[in-house]
Amino acid sequence: MKKQSGRKIRAKKQLKQTCATVEYASIRQIWLRKDDGELLKFSAADFPALLPGDRVSDSNGLRRELSPFNPDSLSVESRGVCQVVLRVRHNVSRLTHTLEPIGLFVPGRVESSENLQSIDNGQFLVATLKRKPTRRRRGIVWELSSIDQILDNQCDVATAVALTRFGIRENWPKRIKTDLDDVALVCTKSEVINRKDLRDLAFVTIDPAEARDHDDAVYCERSEYDGYRLWVAIADVAHYVKPGTLLDAEAFKRGASIYFPCQSIPMLPSELSSEACSLKPDLDRLALVCEMAVSSNGTVDSYKFYEAVIRSRARLTYEEVGNSGINGTRTHEVSNSIQRLFELHETFMVARKTRGALNLDIPAPSINFDSSGAVADVSKDQKFLSHSLIEEAMLAANTCAAKFIAEHYPNAGMYRVHGPPKESNLQFINQMLSDSGLSHKLTSESTLVHCQIVTEQLRRQSPTLYSAFQIHLLRSLEMAIYSSKNGSHFALNYPEYTHFTSPIRRYPDLVVHRMIKRVLNDTGDNPEESVLTSLAEQSSRTERRAEICARDAESWLKAELMKSRVGERFDAVVTDCRHFGVFVQLDSPYVDGMIHVSDLGYEYFSYEESSRNLVSDRTGKRFCIGDSLKVRVAGADPELGHVNFELA
């Protein structure tokens, strides 16, 4: 309070500015990540000139409850590198052209001083833009700074759009080359000398046929007692990626590898992910090993971790191993180990059923391309027993790692935590069960054994409703996250759990490896809780980012396929209803879409929120989850990832 000429003057209250970074931008949404970690989502129209990587501040505190949002209070502190996908549109004479941004809300126009006549009309390209100063009071002008990539096919376009929405670049910074220069692609004697030598064991890798990185290998034999000995060897990424290096900083920033239908964006450079840390056959490789003694009832009686050197005997695929093992073309040692793995898998599955882990059978989409790179079909990814065989072996190693971390780091560690569903999320699940004639009711206190009994009954009673039920049950669950605090994993029904088996593609696994090696070698101080908390939060964010990137690209490609099939009829199943329409899923091609309420006929439909049914006010006709319909493709928009149907 100031005094001036006998009057009291109240000083204007200074509001604390809030800073944030643009994390995601599409033609519909802008995501702002505040410096305190909170994520805010707004309409892209509220932010007419923000792109991924931009730093902003707001004098009003940048609050979620500001509605409608006032963009005038926002200040741009710095600009990120603006990389976008553009479509080239030539005029008839090809003397002039238009550059059309794809996938991002880029206001204004894009100009180019480069000669683009050699680029085909309609060609997609990745380019870096620079905002051009202009004296005009209205309108924004962007200048084409560089053409970074010419996109050859639909998959390349879908991938590039997904990456630019998050501001993710495929290329590695040149500055990390210094760290890579010190990496030996072949194990040296000095690296092997203090490790346990397991090169006489017939380790194999089992991965998808298209896999480029092979960071886990397995070997199994009967124990001298009633049970099995299982070795899970994981590439020793921590040996090559040291804390504090530029390579580690870039891996932390990426957080996770991103897997697209036709390529992947690795967390680590190919010199590591595809070479030094890939457990290739007949090559010596450094590994961190979890050796387990497993009883005949599928429980791990004891385990130990140690650094080792291994030599894989074979690179196998899920298809090759299949449901029963491999043919006689492999060595006796390899074949024998595979058969022991199948036997062990049976005991693991018995233990899983006894434990009550949740089993959801929701097929993943497999996008297939023709020789030109166009989408030819979307099918359900085929699953073999070998998938489950490897999954159960990895789960066993992960639980051992969690126990190891909990024992040696009682204050803070790196865990994978999954909480039980909230009661509010189960209301609709119970309504579905009631509508199907089942008297069972699920609560947040229900055991997973009870949940499995309910879902199995529904599967036998109504297969079409069961498929939709699984989707809604999955949506009702809390999202699994990384945490520095030990906690249970609801879906797997483990008291503690972590990720240990994929340090090539997940940063938290690398953190777990470092913590285990610190104990084994008795080196270094324990990491501070605040550091581990920050690592866990960042890992959860980058995992989610990778999932959204892959999903965006898949949605684009599905819509691209259906755009070429407008007018065709298909069988569909209703997966959900809202007041604005009916969501449906096709079996072949394996594609989702929506029938807008205006395309359901001339009747007026009311929405019953409790049952999620659409009901005709005049005739009582209902659209219910699990209903089978005949639909026709009405249209598709790859940029939005939407497929629209109508009743056939």
Short mmCIF file of N, CA and C in Angstrom, two decimals, residues 163-242:
data_model
loop_
_atom_site.label_atom_id
_atom_site.label_comp_id
_atom_site.label_asym_id
_atom_site.label_seq_id
_atom_site.Cartn_x
_atom_site.Cartn_y
_atom_site.Cartn_z
N LEU A 163 4.71 -38.45 -36.14
CA LEU A 163 5.92 -37.94 -35.50
C LEU A 163 5.91 -36.43 -35.39
N THR A 164 5.48 -35.74 -36.46
CA THR A 164 5.50 -34.27 -36.43
C THR A 164 4.49 -33.71 -35.45
N ARG A 165 3.41 -34.44 -35.16
CA ARG A 165 2.45 -33.97 -34.17
C ARG A 165 3.06 -33.87 -32.78
N PHE A 166 4.08 -34.68 -32.51
CA PHE A 166 4.79 -34.62 -31.24
C PHE A 166 6.14 -33.92 -31.36
N GLY A 167 6.49 -33.49 -32.55
CA GLY A 167 7.79 -32.85 -32.74
C GLY A 167 8.95 -33.81 -32.60
N ILE A 168 8.73 -35.09 -32.93
CA ILE A 168 9.78 -36.11 -32.81
C ILE A 168 10.53 -36.22 -34.13
N ARG A 169 11.84 -36.19 -34.06
CA ARG A 169 12.67 -36.34 -35.26
C ARG A 169 13.25 -37.75 -35.32
N GLU A 170 13.31 -38.28 -36.54
CA GLU A 170 13.85 -39.62 -36.73
C GLU A 170 15.37 -39.65 -36.55
N ASN A 171 16.04 -38.64 -37.06
CA ASN A 171 17.51 -38.65 -37.09
C ASN A 171 18.09 -38.40 -35.70
N TRP A 172 19.29 -38.92 -35.52
CA TRP A 172 20.00 -38.75 -34.25
C TRP A 172 20.88 -37.52 -34.30
N PRO A 173 20.99 -36.79 -33.19
CA PRO A 173 21.89 -35.62 -33.16
C PRO A 173 23.33 -36.04 -33.43
N LYS A 174 24.04 -35.24 -34.18
CA LYS A 174 25.42 -35.57 -34.52
C LYS A 174 26.32 -35.62 -33.29
N ARG A 175 25.92 -34.91 -32.24
CA ARG A 175 26.79 -34.81 -31.06
C ARG A 175 26.96 -36.13 -30.31
N ILE A 176 26.03 -37.10 -30.53
CA ILE A 176 26.16 -38.36 -29.79
C ILE A 176 27.17 -39.30 -30.44
N LYS A 177 27.70 -38.92 -31.60
CA LYS A 177 28.66 -39.78 -32.29
C LYS A 177 29.90 -40.03 -31.43
N THR A 178 30.24 -39.07 -30.58
CA THR A 178 31.40 -39.23 -29.71
C THR A 178 31.22 -40.42 -28.78
N ASP A 179 30.01 -40.56 -28.24
CA ASP A 179 29.74 -41.70 -27.35
C ASP A 179 29.74 -43.02 -28.12
N LEU A 180 29.24 -42.99 -29.34
CA LEU A 180 29.16 -44.22 -30.14
C LEU A 180 30.52 -44.68 -30.63
N ASP A 181 31.45 -43.75 -30.78
CA ASP A 181 32.78 -44.11 -31.25
C ASP A 181 33.49 -45.07 -30.29
N ASP A 182 33.07 -45.03 -29.02
CA ASP A 182 33.72 -45.88 -28.02
C ASP A 182 33.07 -47.26 -27.90
N VAL A 183 32.01 -47.50 -28.68
CA VAL A 183 31.29 -48.77 -28.59
C VAL A 183 31.96 -49.82 -29.47
N ALA A 184 32.31 -50.94 -28.87
CA ALA A 184 32.89 -52.05 -29.63
C ALA A 184 31.77 -52.99 -30.05
N LEU A 185 31.65 -53.22 -31.36
CA LEU A 185 30.58 -54.08 -31.86
C LEU A 185 30.83 -55.55 -31.52
N VAL A 186 32.06 -55.89 -31.21
CA VAL A 186 32.42 -57.26 -30.82
C VAL A 186 32.98 -57.22 -29.40
N CYS A 187 32.58 -58.19 -28.57
CA CYS A 187 33.04 -58.23 -27.18
C CYS A 187 34.56 -58.40 -27.12
N THR A 188 35.17 -57.63 -26.27
CA THR A 188 36.62 -57.75 -26.08
C THR A 188 36.91 -58.64 -24.87
N LYS A 189 38.15 -59.12 -24.78
CA LYS A 189 38.53 -59.99 -23.67
C LYS A 189 38.38 -59.28 -22.33
N SER A 190 38.71 -57.99 -22.30
CA SER A 190 38.62 -57.25 -21.04
C SER A 190 37.18 -57.11 -20.57
N GLU A 191 36.22 -57.08 -21.51
CA GLU A 191 34.81 -56.97 -21.14
C GLU A 191 34.26 -58.29 -20.62
N VAL A 192 34.82 -59.39 -21.06
CA VAL A 192 34.28 -60.71 -20.74
C VAL A 192 34.88 -61.30 -19.48
N ILE A 193 36.08 -60.88 -19.14
CA ILE A 193 36.90 -61.60 -18.15
C ILE A 193 36.23 -61.75 -16.79
N ASN A 194 35.48 -60.76 -16.33
CA ASN A 194 34.86 -60.83 -15.00
C ASN A 194 33.39 -61.25 -15.04
N ARG A 195 32.97 -61.80 -16.16
CA ARG A 195 31.57 -62.20 -16.31
C ARG A 195 31.44 -63.72 -16.28
N LYS A 196 30.25 -64.18 -15.93
CA LYS A 196 29.98 -65.61 -15.97
C LYS A 196 29.86 -66.04 -17.42
N ASP A 197 30.53 -67.10 -17.78
CA ASP A 197 30.55 -67.56 -19.17
C ASP A 197 29.43 -68.58 -19.39
N LEU A 198 28.41 -68.16 -20.15
CA LEU A 198 27.27 -69.04 -20.45
C LEU A 198 27.22 -69.39 -21.93
N ARG A 199 28.36 -69.31 -22.59
CA ARG A 199 28.36 -69.55 -24.03
C ARG A 199 28.11 -71.01 -24.40
N ASP A 200 28.17 -71.88 -23.40
CA ASP A 200 27.90 -73.30 -23.70
C ASP A 200 26.41 -73.63 -23.59
N LEU A 201 25.58 -72.69 -23.13
CA LEU A 201 24.14 -72.92 -23.04
C LEU A 201 23.47 -72.52 -24.35
N ALA A 202 22.48 -73.30 -24.76
CA ALA A 202 21.84 -73.11 -26.07
C ALA A 202 20.74 -72.04 -26.00
N PHE A 203 21.15 -70.81 -25.76
CA PHE A 203 20.20 -69.69 -25.76
C PHE A 203 19.64 -69.48 -27.16
N VAL A 204 18.38 -69.04 -27.23
CA VAL A 204 17.77 -68.64 -28.50
C VAL A 204 16.97 -67.37 -28.27
N THR A 205 16.78 -66.61 -29.34
CA THR A 205 15.85 -65.49 -29.31
C THR A 205 14.60 -65.90 -30.09
N ILE A 206 13.44 -65.47 -29.61
CA ILE A 206 12.17 -65.74 -30.29
C ILE A 206 11.43 -64.41 -30.39
N ASP A 207 11.27 -63.93 -31.61
CA ASP A 207 10.72 -62.60 -31.85
C ASP A 207 9.81 -62.62 -33.07
N PRO A 208 9.11 -61.51 -33.34
CA PRO A 208 8.37 -61.41 -34.60
C PRO A 208 9.31 -61.52 -35.79
N ALA A 209 8.80 -61.99 -36.91
CA ALA A 209 9.64 -62.20 -38.09
C ALA A 209 10.30 -60.92 -38.55
N GLU A 210 9.61 -59.77 -38.37
CA GLU A 210 10.14 -58.50 -38.86
C GLU A 210 11.01 -57.77 -37.84
N ALA A 211 11.25 -58.37 -36.68
CA ALA A 211 12.01 -57.70 -35.62
C ALA A 211 13.44 -57.42 -36.05
N ARG A 212 13.92 -56.24 -35.66
CA ARG A 212 15.30 -55.87 -35.97
C ARG A 212 16.20 -55.94 -34.73
N ASP A 213 15.61 -55.75 -33.56
CA ASP A 213 16.40 -55.82 -32.33
C ASP A 213 15.99 -57.07 -31.55
N HIS A 214 16.98 -57.72 -31.00
CA HIS A 214 16.75 -58.98 -30.29
C HIS A 214 17.47 -58.87 -28.94
N ASP A 215 16.76 -58.32 -27.95
CA ASP A 215 17.43 -58.01 -26.69
C ASP A 215 17.18 -59.03 -25.59
N ASP A 216 16.39 -60.08 -25.86
CA ASP A 216 16.18 -61.11 -24.84
C ASP A 216 16.37 -62.50 -25.43
N ALA A 217 17.03 -63.35 -24.67
CA ALA A 217 17.26 -64.74 -25.08
C ALA A 217 16.90 -65.65 -23.90
N VAL A 218 16.47 -66.86 -24.21
CA VAL A 218 16.02 -67.78 -23.16
C VAL A 218 16.67 -69.15 -23.33
N TYR A 219 16.79 -69.82 -22.20
CA TYR A 219 17.26 -71.21 -22.20
C TYR A 219 16.61 -71.91 -21.01
N CYS A 220 16.22 -73.17 -21.20
CA CYS A 220 15.53 -73.90 -20.13
C CYS A 220 15.99 -75.35 -20.11
N GLU A 221 16.09 -75.89 -18.91
CA GLU A 221 16.39 -77.32 -18.76
C GLU A 221 15.71 -77.83 -17.49
N ARG A 222 15.53 -79.13 -17.43
CA ARG A 222 14.97 -79.71 -16.21
C ARG A 222 15.99 -79.58 -15.07
N SER A 223 15.50 -79.36 -13.88
CA SER A 223 16.40 -79.32 -12.73
C SER A 223 16.60 -80.73 -12.19
N GLU A 224 17.60 -80.88 -11.37
CA GLU A 224 17.86 -82.21 -10.81
C GLU A 224 16.78 -82.60 -9.80
N TYR A 225 16.00 -81.58 -9.39
CA TYR A 225 14.86 -81.87 -8.52
C TYR A 225 13.60 -81.81 -9.37
N ASP A 226 12.45 -81.69 -8.76
CA ASP A 226 11.18 -81.69 -9.49
C ASP A 226 10.87 -80.26 -9.95
N GLY A 227 11.35 -79.88 -11.11
CA GLY A 227 11.11 -78.53 -11.60
C GLY A 227 12.02 -78.19 -12.77
N TYR A 228 12.24 -76.88 -12.96
CA TYR A 228 13.00 -76.41 -14.11
C TYR A 228 13.96 -75.30 -13.69
N ARG A 229 14.99 -75.15 -14.50
CA ARG A 229 15.88 -73.98 -14.38
C ARG A 229 15.70 -73.16 -15.65
N LEU A 230 15.39 -71.89 -15.46
CA LEU A 230 15.13 -70.98 -16.56
C LEU A 230 16.14 -69.84 -16.51
N TRP A 231 16.79 -69.59 -17.65
CA TRP A 231 17.69 -68.46 -17.79
C TRP A 231 17.05 -67.44 -18.75
N VAL A 232 16.93 -66.22 -18.31
CA VAL A 232 16.50 -65.12 -19.17
C VAL A 232 17.66 -64.15 -19.27
N ALA A 233 18.25 -64.07 -20.45
CA ALA A 233 19.42 -63.20 -20.68
C ALA A 233 18.96 -61.96 -21.44
N ILE A 234 19.27 -60.80 -20.88
CA ILE A 234 18.88 -59.52 -21.48
C ILE A 234 20.14 -58.74 -21.86
N ALA A 235 20.14 -58.18 -23.04
CA ALA A 235 21.30 -57.40 -23.50
C ALA A 235 21.70 -56.38 -22.45
N ASP A 236 22.99 -56.33 -22.16
CA ASP A 236 23.51 -55.45 -21.11
C ASP A 236 23.68 -54.03 -21.65
N VAL A 237 22.55 -53.37 -21.87
CA VAL A 237 22.56 -52.02 -22.44
C VAL A 237 23.27 -51.04 -21.51
N ALA A 238 23.13 -51.24 -20.20
CA ALA A 238 23.75 -50.33 -19.24
C ALA A 238 25.27 -50.32 -19.34
N HIS A 239 25.84 -51.38 -19.89
CA HIS A 239 27.30 -51.42 -20.09
C HIS A 239 27.73 -50.38 -21.12
N TYR A 240 26.85 -50.10 -22.07
CA TYR A 240 27.20 -49.20 -23.18
C TYR A 240 26.65 -47.78 -22.99
N VAL A 241 25.50 -47.65 -22.35
CA VAL A 241 24.87 -46.34 -22.18
C VAL A 241 25.09 -45.89 -20.75
N LYS A 242 26.05 -44.99 -20.56
CA LYS A 242 26.44 -44.55 -19.23
C LYS A 242 25.67 -43.29 -18.82
#
